[in-house]
CSV table of C-alpha atoms in Angstrom, one decimal:
chain,number,residue,atom,x,y,z
A,1,SER,CA,33.2,-43.6,53.1
A,2,PHE,CA,33.2,-40.4,55.1
A,3,ILE,CA,36.4,-38.5,55.9
A,4,GLY,CA,36.4,-35.5,58.2
A,5,LEU,CA,38.0,-33.9,61.2
A,6,VAL,CA,36.9,-34.4,64.8
A,7,GLY,CA,38.9,-31.8,66.8
A,8,SER,CA,42.4,-32.3,65.4
A,9,GLU,CA,41.9,-35.9,64.7
A,10,MET,CA,41.2,-37.5,61.3
A,11,CYS,CA,37.8,-39.3,61.2
A,12,ILE,CA,37.1,-42.0,58.7
A,13,ARG,CA,33.7,-43.6,58.5
A,14,ASP,CA,33.9,-47.2,57.4
A,15,SER,CA,30.9,-47.8,55.1
A,16,ARG,CA,30.8,-51.5,56.1
A,17,THR,CA,30.3,-50.9,59.8
A,18,ARG,CA,28.9,-47.4,59.8
A,19,SER,CA,31.2,-46.6,62.7
A,20,PRO,CA,33.6,-43.7,62.4
A,21,GLN,CA,37.2,-44.3,63.3
A,22,ALA,CA,39.6,-41.7,64.7
A,23,THR,CA,43.3,-41.7,65.1
A,24,ILE,CA,45.2,-40.2,68.0
A,25,ASP,CA,48.9,-39.6,67.6
A,26,ILE,CA,51.0,-38.7,70.6
A,27,ARG,CA,54.4,-37.6,69.2
A,28,ASN,CA,57.8,-37.4,70.9
A,29,LEU,CA,56.8,-37.8,74.5
A,30,ARG,CA,60.1,-37.2,76.2
A,31,LEU,CA,60.5,-39.0,79.6
A,32,ARG,CA,63.2,-40.4,81.9
A,33,THR,CA,63.3,-43.8,83.3
A,34,PHE,CA,65.6,-46.6,84.5
A,35,ILE,CA,66.2,-48.7,81.4
A,36,GLY,CA,68.9,-51.3,80.9
A,37,PHE,CA,70.7,-54.0,82.8
A,38,ASN,CA,74.2,-52.7,82.9
A,39,PRO,CA,75.2,-51.3,86.3
A,40,GLU,CA,75.5,-47.7,85.1
A,41,GLU,CA,72.0,-48.0,83.4
A,42,MET,CA,70.4,-49.3,86.6
A,43,ALA,CA,71.9,-46.4,88.7
A,44,LYS,CA,70.8,-43.4,86.6
A,45,LYS,CA,67.6,-42.5,84.7
A,46,GLN,CA,67.9,-42.2,80.9
A,47,ASP,CA,66.0,-40.4,78.3
A,48,VAL,CA,63.4,-42.2,76.2
A,49,VAL,CA,61.2,-40.8,73.4
A,50,ILE,CA,57.8,-42.3,73.0
A,51,ASN,CA,55.5,-42.2,70.0
A,52,ILE,CA,52.0,-43.6,70.2
A,53,GLN,CA,49.3,-44.1,67.7
A,54,ILE,CA,45.8,-45.2,68.7
A,55,LYS,CA,42.9,-45.9,66.3
A,56,TYR,CA,39.5,-46.2,67.9
A,57,ARG,CA,35.8,-46.3,67.2
A,58,ILE,CA,33.8,-43.2,67.9
A,59,ASN,CA,30.1,-42.9,68.3
A,60,GLY,CA,27.6,-40.3,67.4
A,61,GLU,CA,27.7,-38.7,70.8
A,62,VAL,CA,31.3,-37.8,70.3
A,63,LEU,CA,30.5,-36.1,67.0
A,64,ASP,CA,27.9,-34.2,69.0
A,65,ASP,CA,30.7,-32.9,71.2
A,66,ARG,CA,30.0,-35.1,74.3
A,67,VAL,CA,33.3,-35.2,76.1
A,68,GLU,CA,32.4,-38.1,78.4
A,69,ASP,CA,32.0,-40.4,75.4
A,70,ALA,CA,35.5,-39.6,73.9
A,71,LEU,CA,38.7,-41.6,74.3
A,72,ASN,CA,40.7,-39.3,76.7
A,73,TYR,CA,44.2,-38.9,75.3
A,74,LYS,CA,45.2,-36.8,78.3
A,75,THR,CA,44.4,-39.6,80.7
A,76,ILE,CA,46.3,-42.1,78.5
A,77,THR,CA,49.3,-39.8,78.4
A,78,LYS,CA,49.2,-39.3,82.2
A,79,ASP,CA,49.1,-43.1,82.7
A,80,VAL,CA,52.1,-43.5,80.4
A,81,ILE,CA,54.1,-40.8,82.1
A,82,SER,CA,53.4,-42.4,85.5
A,83,LEU,CA,54.2,-45.9,84.3
A,84,VAL,CA,57.5,-44.9,82.6
A,85,GLU,CA,58.9,-42.4,85.2
A,86,SER,CA,58.2,-44.6,88.2
A,87,GLY,CA,59.3,-47.9,86.5
A,88,GLN,CA,62.5,-49.8,86.2
A,89,PHE,CA,63.0,-51.8,83.1
A,90,LEU,CA,65.8,-54.2,82.1
A,91,LEU,CA,64.7,-54.5,78.5
A,92,LEU,CA,63.3,-52.1,76.0
A,93,GLU,CA,60.8,-54.8,75.0
A,94,LYS,CA,59.2,-54.7,78.5
A,95,LEU,CA,59.0,-50.9,78.5
A,96,VAL,CA,57.3,-50.8,75.1
A,97,SER,CA,54.9,-53.7,76.0
A,98,ASP,CA,53.8,-52.0,79.2
A,99,VAL,CA,53.2,-48.7,77.4
A,100,LEU,CA,51.2,-50.5,74.8
A,101,ASP,CA,49.1,-52.2,77.5
A,102,ALA,CA,48.3,-48.7,78.9
A,103,CYS,CA,47.2,-47.6,75.5
A,104,THR,CA,44.8,-50.4,74.8
A,105,ASN,CA,42.7,-50.5,78.0
A,106,HIS,CA,39.7,-48.8,76.4
A,107,SER,CA,37.2,-51.1,74.7
A,108,SER,CA,36.9,-48.9,71.6
A,109,VAL,CA,40.6,-49.3,70.7
A,110,LEU,CA,40.9,-51.0,67.3
A,111,TYR,CA,44.7,-50.6,66.9
A,112,SER,CA,47.6,-49.2,68.8
A,113,ARG,CA,51.3,-48.8,67.9
A,114,VAL,CA,54.0,-47.7,70.3
A,115,THR,CA,57.6,-46.9,69.4
A,116,VAL,CA,60.1,-46.1,72.1
A,117,ASP,CA,63.5,-44.6,71.2
A,118,LYS,CA,66.5,-44.9,73.6
A,119,PRO,CA,68.7,-42.0,72.5
A,120,HIS,CA,72.5,-42.4,72.8
A,121,ALA,CA,72.2,-46.2,73.4
A,122,LEU,CA,74.8,-46.8,70.7
A,123,ARG,CA,78.0,-44.8,70.2
A,124,PHE,CA,77.5,-44.0,66.5
A,125,ALA,CA,73.7,-43.9,66.3
A,126,ASP,CA,71.1,-41.3,67.3
A,127,SER,CA,69.0,-43.9,69.0
A,128,VAL,CA,67.8,-47.4,69.2
A,129,SER,CA,64.1,-48.0,68.9
A,130,LEU,CA,61.6,-50.8,69.3
A,131,THR,CA,58.0,-50.9,68.0
A,132,LEU,CA,55.1,-53.1,69.1
A,133,GLU,CA,51.5,-53.0,67.8
A,134,TYR,CA,48.2,-54.3,69.1
A,135,GLN,CA,45.2,-55.3,67.0
A,136,PRO,CA,42.6,-57.1,69.0
A,137,GLN,CA,40.6,-58.3,66.0
A,138,ILE,CA,43.7,-60.1,64.6
A,139,SER,CA,45.4,-61.4,67.7
A,140,ASN,CA,45.3,-60.9,71.5
A,141,ASN,CA,49.1,-61.2,71.5
A,142,LEU,CA,51.6,-58.4,71.0
A,143,ARG,CA,53.5,-58.6,67.7
A,144,LEU,CA,57.1,-57.4,67.4
A,145,LEU,CA,57.3,-55.2,64.3
A,146,GLU,CA,60.8,-54.0,64.2
A,147,LYS,CA,64.0,-53.3,66.0
A,148,ALA,CA,65.9,-50.4,64.6
A,149,SER,CA,69.0,-48.6,65.4
């Protein structure tokens, strides 16, 4: 196995497939959206904090510094921002699922995990969070990992 850095991303070459894998982490993306089904939640945008992890295959061209062959995390982030800030969601599950869909549109994605925190959702808790993950080689369906508060 080969382990190295590509930009600021960890690169692991799987000796079975000879295809390097990279991981992108987008941490603490703070956005505002309409989230919830109570009247006060539907009338005023609330803060959400989004954490995204995407594992993807990279090819030799990326290792040769060819930008056009890389997974563009800036484009993914812009898509997520647009989706979240222009959306209205009754449930945290729907919000997380839509963000996960936006993160898995590229054919080289091997795995994606999205956690969305809803700060101040409960009186005595810092936040409530929900996590979903996507693994196309295991299942085409989203799997609920955890609900935490």
